[in-house]
Short mmCIF file of N, CA and C in Angstrom, two decimals:
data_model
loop_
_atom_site.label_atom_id
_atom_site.label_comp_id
_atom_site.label_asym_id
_atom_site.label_seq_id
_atom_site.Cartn_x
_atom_site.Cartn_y
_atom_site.Cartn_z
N UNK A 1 19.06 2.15 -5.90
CA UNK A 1 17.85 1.36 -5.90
C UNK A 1 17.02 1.71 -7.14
N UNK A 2 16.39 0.84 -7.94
CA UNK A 2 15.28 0.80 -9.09
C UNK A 2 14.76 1.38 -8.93
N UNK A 3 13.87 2.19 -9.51
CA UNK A 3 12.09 2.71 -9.57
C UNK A 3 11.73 1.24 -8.98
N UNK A 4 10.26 1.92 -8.27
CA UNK A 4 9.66 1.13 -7.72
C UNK A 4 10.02 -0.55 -6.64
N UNK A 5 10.70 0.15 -6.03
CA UNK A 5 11.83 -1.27 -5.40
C UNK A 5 10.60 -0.59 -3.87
N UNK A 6 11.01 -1.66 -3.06
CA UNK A 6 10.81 -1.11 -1.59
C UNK A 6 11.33 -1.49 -0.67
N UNK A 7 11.40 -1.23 0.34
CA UNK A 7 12.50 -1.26 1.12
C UNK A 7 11.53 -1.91 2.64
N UNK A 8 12.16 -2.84 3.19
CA UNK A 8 10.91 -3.63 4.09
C UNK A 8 11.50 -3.51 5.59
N UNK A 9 10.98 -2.79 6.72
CA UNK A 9 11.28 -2.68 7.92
C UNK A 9 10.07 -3.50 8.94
N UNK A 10 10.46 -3.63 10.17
CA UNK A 10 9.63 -4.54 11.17
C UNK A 10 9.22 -3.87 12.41
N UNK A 11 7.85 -4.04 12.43
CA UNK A 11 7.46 -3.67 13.89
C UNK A 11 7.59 -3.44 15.20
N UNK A 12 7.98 -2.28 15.54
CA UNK A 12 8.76 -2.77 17.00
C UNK A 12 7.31 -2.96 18.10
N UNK A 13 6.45 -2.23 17.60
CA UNK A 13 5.14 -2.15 18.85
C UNK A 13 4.11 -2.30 18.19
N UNK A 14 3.42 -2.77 18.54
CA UNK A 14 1.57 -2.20 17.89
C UNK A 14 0.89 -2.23 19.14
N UNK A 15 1.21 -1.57 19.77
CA UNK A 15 0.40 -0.94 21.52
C UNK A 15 -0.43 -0.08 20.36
N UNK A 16 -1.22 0.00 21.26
CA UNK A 16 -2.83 1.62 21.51
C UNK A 16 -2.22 2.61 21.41
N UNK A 17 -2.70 3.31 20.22
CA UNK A 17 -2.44 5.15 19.86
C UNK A 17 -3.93 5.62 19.75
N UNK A 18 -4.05 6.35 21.14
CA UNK A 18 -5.98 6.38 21.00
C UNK A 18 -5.59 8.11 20.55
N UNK A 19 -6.27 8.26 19.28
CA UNK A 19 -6.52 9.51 19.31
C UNK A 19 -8.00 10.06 18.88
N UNK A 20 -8.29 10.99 18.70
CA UNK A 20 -9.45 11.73 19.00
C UNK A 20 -9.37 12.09 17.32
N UNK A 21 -10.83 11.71 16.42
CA UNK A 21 -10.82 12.07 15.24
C UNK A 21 -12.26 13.03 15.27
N UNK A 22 -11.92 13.76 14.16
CA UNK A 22 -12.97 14.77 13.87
C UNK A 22 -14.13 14.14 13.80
N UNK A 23 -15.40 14.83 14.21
CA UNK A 23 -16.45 14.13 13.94
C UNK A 23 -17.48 14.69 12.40
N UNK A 24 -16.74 15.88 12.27
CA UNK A 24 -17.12 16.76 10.92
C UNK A 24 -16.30 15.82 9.72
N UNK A 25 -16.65 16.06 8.36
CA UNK A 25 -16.58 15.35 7.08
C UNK A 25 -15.45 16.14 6.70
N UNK A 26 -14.28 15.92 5.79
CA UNK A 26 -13.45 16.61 5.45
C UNK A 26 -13.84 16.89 4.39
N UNK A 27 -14.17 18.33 3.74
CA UNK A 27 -14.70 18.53 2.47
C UNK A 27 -13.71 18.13 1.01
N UNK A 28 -13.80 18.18 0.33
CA UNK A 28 -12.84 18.01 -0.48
C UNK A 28 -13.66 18.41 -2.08
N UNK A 29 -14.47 19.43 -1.74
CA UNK A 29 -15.43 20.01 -2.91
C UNK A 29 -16.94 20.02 -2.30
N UNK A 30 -17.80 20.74 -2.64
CA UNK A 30 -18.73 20.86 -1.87
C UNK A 30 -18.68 21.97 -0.87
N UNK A 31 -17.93 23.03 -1.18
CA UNK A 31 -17.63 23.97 -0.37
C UNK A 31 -18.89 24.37 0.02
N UNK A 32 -19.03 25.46 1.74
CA UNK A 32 -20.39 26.22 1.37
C UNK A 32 -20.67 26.42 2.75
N UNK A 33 -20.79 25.50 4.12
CA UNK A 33 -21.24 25.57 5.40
C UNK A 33 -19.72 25.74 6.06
N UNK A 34 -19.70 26.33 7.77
CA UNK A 34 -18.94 26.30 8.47
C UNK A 34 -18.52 25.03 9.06
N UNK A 35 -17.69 25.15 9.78
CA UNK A 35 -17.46 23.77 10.44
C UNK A 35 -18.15 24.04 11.63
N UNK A 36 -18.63 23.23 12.84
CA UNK A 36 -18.52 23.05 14.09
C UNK A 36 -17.40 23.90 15.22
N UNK A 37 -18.10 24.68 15.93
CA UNK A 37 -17.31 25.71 16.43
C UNK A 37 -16.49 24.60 17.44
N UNK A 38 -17.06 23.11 18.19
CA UNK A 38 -17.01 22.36 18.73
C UNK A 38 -15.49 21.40 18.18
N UNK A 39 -15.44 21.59 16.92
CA UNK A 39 -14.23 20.72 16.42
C UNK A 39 -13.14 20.63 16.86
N UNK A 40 -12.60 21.90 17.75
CA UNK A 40 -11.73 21.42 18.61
C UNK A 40 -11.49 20.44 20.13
N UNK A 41 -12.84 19.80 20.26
CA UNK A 41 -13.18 18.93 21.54
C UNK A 41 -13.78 17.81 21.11
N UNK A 42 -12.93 16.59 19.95
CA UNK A 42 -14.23 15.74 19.14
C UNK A 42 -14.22 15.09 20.83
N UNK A 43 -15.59 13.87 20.68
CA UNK A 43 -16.04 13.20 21.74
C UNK A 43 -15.28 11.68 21.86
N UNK A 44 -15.28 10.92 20.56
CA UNK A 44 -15.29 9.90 20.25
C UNK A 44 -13.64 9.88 20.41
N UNK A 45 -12.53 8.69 20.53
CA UNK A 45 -11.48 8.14 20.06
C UNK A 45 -11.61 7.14 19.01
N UNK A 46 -10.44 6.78 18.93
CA UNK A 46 -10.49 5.70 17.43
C UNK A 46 -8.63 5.25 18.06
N UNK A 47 -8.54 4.03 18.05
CA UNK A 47 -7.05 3.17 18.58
C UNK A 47 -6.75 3.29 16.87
N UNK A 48 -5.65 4.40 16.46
CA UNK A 48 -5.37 4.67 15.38
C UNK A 48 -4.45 2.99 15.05
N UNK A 49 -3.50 2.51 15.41
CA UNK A 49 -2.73 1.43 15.47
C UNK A 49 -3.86 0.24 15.48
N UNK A 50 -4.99 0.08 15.94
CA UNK A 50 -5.67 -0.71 15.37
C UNK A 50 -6.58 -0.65 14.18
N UNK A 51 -6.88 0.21 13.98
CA UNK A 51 -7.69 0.28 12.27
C UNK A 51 -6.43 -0.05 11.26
N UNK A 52 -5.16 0.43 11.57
CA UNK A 52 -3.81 0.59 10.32
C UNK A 52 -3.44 -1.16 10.86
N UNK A 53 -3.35 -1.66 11.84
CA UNK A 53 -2.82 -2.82 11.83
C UNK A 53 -3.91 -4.00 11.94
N UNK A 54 -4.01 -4.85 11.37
CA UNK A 54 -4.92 -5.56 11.86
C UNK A 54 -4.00 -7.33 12.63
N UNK A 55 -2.88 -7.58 11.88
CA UNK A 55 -2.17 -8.40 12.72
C UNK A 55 -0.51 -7.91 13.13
N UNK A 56 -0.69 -7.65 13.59
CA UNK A 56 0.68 -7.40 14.13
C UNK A 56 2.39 -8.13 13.95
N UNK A 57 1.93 -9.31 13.46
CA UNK A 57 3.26 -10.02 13.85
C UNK A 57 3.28 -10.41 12.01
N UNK A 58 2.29 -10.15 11.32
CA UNK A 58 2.04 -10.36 9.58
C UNK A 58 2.39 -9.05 9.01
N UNK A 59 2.19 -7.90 10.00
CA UNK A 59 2.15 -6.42 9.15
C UNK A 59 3.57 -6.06 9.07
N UNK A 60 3.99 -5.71 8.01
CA UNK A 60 5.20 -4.78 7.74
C UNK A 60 5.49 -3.59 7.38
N UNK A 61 6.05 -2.59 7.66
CA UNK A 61 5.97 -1.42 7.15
C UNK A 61 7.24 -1.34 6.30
N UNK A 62 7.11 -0.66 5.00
CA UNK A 62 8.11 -0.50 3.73
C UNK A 62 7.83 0.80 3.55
N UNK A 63 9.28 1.15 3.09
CA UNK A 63 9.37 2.28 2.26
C UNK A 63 9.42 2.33 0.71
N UNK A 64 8.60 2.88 0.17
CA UNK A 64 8.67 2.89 -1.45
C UNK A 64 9.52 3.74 -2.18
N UNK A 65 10.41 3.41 -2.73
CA UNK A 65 11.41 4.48 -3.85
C UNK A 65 11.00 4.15 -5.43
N UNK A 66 11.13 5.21 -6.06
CA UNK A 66 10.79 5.07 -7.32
C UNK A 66 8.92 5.79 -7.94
N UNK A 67 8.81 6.12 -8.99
CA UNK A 67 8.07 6.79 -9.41
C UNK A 67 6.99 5.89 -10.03
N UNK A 68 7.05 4.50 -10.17
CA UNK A 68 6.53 3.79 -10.95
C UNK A 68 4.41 3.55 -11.00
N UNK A 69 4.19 4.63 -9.66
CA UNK A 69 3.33 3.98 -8.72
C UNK A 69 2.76 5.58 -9.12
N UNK A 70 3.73 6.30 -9.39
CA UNK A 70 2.91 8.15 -9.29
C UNK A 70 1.73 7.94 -9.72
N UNK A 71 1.24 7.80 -10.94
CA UNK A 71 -0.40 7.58 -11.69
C UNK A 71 -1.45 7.56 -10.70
N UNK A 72 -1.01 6.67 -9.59
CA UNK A 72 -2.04 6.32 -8.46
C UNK A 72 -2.18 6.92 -7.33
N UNK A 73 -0.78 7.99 -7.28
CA UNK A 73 -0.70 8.60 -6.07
C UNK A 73 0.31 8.09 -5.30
N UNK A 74 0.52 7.00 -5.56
CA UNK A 74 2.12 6.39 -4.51
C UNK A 74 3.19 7.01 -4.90
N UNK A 75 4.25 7.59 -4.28
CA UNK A 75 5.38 8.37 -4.90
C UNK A 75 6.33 8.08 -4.19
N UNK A 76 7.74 8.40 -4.65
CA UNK A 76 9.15 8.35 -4.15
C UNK A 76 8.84 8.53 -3.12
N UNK A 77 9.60 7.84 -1.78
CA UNK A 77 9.34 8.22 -0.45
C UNK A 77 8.38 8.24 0.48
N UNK A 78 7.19 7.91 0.03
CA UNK A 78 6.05 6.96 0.28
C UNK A 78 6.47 6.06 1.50
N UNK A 79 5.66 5.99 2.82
CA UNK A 79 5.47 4.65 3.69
C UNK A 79 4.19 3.72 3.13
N UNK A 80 4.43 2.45 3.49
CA UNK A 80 3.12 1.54 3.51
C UNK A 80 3.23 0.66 4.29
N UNK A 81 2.09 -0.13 4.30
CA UNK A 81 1.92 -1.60 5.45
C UNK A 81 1.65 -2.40 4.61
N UNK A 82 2.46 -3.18 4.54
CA UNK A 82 2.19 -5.16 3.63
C UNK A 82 1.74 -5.65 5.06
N UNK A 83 0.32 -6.40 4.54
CA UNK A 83 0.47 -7.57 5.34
C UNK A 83 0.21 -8.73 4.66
N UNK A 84 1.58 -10.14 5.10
CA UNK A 84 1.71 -10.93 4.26
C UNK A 84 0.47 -12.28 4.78
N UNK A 85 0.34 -13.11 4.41
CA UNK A 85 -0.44 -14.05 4.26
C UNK A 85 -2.59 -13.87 4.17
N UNK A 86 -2.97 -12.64 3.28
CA UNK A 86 -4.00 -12.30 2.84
C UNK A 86 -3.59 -12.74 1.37
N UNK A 87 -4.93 -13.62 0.93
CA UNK A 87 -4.65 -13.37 -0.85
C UNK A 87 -5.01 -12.34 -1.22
N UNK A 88 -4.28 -11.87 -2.30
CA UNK A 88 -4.25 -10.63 -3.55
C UNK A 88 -5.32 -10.78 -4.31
N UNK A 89 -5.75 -9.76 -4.08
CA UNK A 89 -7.12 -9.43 -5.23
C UNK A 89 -6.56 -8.90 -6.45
N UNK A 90 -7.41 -9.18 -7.44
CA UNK A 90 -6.69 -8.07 -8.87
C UNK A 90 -7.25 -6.99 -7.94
N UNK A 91 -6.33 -5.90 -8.77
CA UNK A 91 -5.73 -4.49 -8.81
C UNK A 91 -5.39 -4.22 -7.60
N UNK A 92 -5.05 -5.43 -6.67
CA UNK A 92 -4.53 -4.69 -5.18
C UNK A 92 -2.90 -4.30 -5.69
N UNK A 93 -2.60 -3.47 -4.65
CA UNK A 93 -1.32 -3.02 -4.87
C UNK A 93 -0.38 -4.25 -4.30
N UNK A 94 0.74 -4.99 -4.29
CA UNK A 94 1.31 -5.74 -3.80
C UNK A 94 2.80 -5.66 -3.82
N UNK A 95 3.11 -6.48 -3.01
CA UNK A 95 4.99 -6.43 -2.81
C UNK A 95 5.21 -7.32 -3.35
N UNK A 96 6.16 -8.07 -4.06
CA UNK A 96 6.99 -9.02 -4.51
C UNK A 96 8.13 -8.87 -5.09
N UNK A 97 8.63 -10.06 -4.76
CA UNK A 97 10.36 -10.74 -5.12
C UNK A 97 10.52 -10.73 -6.58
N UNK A 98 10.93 -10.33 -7.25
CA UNK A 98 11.05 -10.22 -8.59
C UNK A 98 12.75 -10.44 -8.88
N UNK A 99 13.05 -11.44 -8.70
CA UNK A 99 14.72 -11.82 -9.71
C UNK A 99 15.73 -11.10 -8.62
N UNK A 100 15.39 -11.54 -7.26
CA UNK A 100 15.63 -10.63 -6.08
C UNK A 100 15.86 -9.24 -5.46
N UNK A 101 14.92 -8.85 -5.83
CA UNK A 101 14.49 -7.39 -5.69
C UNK A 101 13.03 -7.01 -5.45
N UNK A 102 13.02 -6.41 -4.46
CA UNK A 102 11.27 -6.28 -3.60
C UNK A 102 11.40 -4.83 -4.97
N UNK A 103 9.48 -5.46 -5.22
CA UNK A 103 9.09 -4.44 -6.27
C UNK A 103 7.41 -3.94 -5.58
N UNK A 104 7.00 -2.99 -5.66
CA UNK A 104 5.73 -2.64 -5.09
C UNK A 104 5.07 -2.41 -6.53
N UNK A 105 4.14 -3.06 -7.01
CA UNK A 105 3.53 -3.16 -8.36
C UNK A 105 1.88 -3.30 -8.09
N UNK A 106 1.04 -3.53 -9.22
CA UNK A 106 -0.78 -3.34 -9.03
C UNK A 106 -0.34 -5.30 -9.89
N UNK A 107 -1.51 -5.48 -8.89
CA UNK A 107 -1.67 -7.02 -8.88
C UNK A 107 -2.57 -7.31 -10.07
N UNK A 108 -2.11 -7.89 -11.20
CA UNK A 108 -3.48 -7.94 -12.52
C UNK A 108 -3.19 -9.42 -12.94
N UNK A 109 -4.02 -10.19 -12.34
CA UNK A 109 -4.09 -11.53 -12.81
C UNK A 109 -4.93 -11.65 -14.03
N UNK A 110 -5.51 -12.71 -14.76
CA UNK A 110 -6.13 -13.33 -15.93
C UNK A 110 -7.02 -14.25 -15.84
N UNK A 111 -7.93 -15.06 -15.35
CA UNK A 111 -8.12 -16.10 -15.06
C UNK A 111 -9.19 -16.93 -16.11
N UNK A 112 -9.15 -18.09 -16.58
CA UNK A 112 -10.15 -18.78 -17.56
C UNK A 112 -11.50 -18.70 -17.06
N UNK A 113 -12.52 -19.38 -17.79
CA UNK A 113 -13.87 -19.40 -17.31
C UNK A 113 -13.70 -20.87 -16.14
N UNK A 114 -13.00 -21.65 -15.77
CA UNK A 114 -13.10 -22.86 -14.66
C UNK A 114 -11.66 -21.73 -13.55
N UNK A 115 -11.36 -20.84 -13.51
CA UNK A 115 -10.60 -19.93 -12.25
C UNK A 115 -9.55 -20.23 -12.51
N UNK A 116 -8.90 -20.44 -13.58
CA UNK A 116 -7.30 -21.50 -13.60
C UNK A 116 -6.49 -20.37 -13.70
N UNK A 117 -5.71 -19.45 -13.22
CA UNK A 117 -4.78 -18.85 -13.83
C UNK A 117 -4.41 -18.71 -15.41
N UNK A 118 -4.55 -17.80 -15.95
CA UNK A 118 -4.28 -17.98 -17.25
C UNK A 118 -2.93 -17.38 -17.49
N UNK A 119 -2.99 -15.83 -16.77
CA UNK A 119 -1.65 -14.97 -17.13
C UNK A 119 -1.44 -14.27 -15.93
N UNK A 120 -0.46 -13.59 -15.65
CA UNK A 120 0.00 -13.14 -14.05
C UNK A 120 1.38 -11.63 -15.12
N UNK A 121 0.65 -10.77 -14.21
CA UNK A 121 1.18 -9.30 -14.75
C UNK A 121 1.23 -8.46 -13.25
N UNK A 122 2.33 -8.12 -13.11
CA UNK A 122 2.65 -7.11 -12.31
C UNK A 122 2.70 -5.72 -12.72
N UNK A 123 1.78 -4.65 -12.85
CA UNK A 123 2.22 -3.57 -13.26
C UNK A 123 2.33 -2.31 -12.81
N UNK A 124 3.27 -1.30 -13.55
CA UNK A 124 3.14 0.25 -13.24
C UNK A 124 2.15 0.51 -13.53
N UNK A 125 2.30 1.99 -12.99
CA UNK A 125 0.88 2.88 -13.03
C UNK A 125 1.60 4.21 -13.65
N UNK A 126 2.54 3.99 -14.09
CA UNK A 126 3.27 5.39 -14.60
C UNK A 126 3.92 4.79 -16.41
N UNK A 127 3.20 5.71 -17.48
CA UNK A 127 3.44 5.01 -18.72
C UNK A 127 5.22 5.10 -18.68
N UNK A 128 5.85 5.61 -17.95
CA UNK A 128 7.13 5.76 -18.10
C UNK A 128 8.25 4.61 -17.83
N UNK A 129 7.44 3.24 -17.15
CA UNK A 129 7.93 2.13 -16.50
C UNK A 129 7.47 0.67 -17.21
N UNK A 130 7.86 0.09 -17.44
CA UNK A 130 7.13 -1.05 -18.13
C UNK A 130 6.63 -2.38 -16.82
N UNK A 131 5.62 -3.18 -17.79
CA UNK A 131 4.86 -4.12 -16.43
C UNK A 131 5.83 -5.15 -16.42
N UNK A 132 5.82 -6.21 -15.51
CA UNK A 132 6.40 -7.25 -15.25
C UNK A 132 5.07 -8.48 -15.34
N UNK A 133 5.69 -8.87 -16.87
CA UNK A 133 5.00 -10.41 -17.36
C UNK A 133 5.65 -11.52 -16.30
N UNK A 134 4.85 -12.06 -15.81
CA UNK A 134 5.36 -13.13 -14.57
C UNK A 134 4.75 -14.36 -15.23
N UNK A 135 6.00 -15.33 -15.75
CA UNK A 135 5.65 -17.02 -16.19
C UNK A 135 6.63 -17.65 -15.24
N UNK A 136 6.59 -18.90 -15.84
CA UNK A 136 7.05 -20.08 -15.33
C UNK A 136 8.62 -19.61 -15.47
N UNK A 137 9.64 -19.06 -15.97
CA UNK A 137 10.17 -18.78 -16.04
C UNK A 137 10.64 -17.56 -14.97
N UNK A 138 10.20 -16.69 -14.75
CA UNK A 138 10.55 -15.75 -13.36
C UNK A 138 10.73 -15.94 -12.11
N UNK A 139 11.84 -16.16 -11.57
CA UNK A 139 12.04 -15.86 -10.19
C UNK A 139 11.16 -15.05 -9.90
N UNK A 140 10.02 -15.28 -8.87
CA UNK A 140 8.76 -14.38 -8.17
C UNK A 140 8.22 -15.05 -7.16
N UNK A 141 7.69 -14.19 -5.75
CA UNK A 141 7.65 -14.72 -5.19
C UNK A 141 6.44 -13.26 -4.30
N UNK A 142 5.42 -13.74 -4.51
CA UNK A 142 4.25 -12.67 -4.06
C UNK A 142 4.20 -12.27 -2.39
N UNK A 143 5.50 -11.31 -1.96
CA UNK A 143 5.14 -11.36 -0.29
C UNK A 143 4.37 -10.90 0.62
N UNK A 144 3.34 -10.22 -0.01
CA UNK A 144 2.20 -9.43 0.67
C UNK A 144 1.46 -8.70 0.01
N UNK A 145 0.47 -8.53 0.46
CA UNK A 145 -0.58 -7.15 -0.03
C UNK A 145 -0.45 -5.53 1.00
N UNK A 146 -0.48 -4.79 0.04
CA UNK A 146 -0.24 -3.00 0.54
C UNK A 146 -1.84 -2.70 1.11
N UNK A 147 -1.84 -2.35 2.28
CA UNK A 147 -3.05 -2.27 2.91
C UNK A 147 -2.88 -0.48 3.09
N UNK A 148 -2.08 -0.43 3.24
CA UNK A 148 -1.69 1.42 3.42
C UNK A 148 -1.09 2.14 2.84
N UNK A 149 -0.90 3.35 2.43
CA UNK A 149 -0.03 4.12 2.00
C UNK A 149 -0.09 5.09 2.77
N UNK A 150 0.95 5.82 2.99
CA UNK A 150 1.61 7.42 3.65
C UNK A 150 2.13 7.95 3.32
N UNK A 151 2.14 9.21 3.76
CA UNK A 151 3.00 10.29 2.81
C UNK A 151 3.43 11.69 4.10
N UNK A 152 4.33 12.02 4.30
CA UNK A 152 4.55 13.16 5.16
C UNK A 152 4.58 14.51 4.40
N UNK A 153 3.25 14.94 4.69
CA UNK A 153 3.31 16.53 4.15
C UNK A 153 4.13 17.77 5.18
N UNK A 154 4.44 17.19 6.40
CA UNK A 154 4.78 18.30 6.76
C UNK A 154 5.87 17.67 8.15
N UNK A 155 7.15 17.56 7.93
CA UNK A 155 7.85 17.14 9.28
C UNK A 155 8.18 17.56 10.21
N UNK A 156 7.51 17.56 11.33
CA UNK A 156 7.15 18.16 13.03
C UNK A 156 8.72 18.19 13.58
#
C-alpha cells in the first residue's frame, strides 16, 4: 500500500458507550496545582459513541497507512471516522478516490472573487510526499470528510 492510502471499514454498532469523563482540565503546560482527590468518582457521563458519531449509517471508520499526514500528527497506523455526505471545508482533512486508490490528504481549494472554483489541491503535510493537483483530467472522487483521528498508545 502507498504512503498515505487508507483503508475503509463499516460499522457494525453505534449503541451507547456511557462513560464517565474527568471533570478536572488535562494540563498540558501550566504545571503547578494538584488534581482533585475526588477524580477518581467523576459525576457526569458523556455517550462516548455519540459525540465520535454523529450519523451512523454516513460514518466510516479507516485505517491510515503511510507517513504523508506526520507534520499534523496523523501517522502510519492511525484510526479515523469519514463521514461522507458533509461538504469539505479548506484545510479539512479528507478521503478521496484518486486514479483508484483511497488517499487521506488536507483539503485546499482556490476559489475566485464570484466562489467559482478556481484550483483543487489535495495535499501532504510531510515535505517528503508531493500534493495532488486535481483538474479536469483526474480520476477523483471526494468520499468524505475525517472528523476523527486515533492513535493506540498502549494495547490492553
Amino acid at each position: 500500500m502507498e504512503d498515505g492510502n487508507l483503508e475503509i471499514f463499516k460499522l457494525d454498532s453505534a449503541g451507547s458507550l456511557i462513560l464517565k469523563p474527568l471533570n478536572e482540565s488535562l494540563k498540558a503546560g501550566g504545571y503547578g496545582s494538584f488534581p482533585s482527590a475526588a477524580l477518581d468518582f467523576p459525576d457526569d457521563s458523556i455517550d462516548f459513541l455519540k459525540l465520535l458519531v454523529k450519523d451512523p449509517i454516513t460514518t466510516f471508520p479507516g485505517r491510515i497507512s503511510g507517513d504523508s499526514l506526520k507534520d499534523i500528527g496523523v501517522l502510519d497506523g492511525d484510526w479515523c471516522l469519514i463521514q461522507k455526505g458533509i461538504e469539505a471545508k479548506p484545510n479539512d482533512i479528507v478521503a478521496a478516490i484518486i486514479e483508484n486508490q483511497f488517499f487521506i490528504k488536507r483539503f485546499k481549494p482556490k476559489y475566485d472573487d464570484n466562489n467559482k472554483l478556481q484550483e483543487l489541491k489535495l495535499n501532504s503535510e510531510n515535505p517528503d510526499f508531493s500534493n495532488f493537483d486535481i483538474n479536469d483530467e483526474t480520476e477523483f472522487f471526494l468520499w468524505g470528510v475525517v472528523t476523527w483521528t486515533f492513535r493506540n498508545w498502549r494495547k490492553l
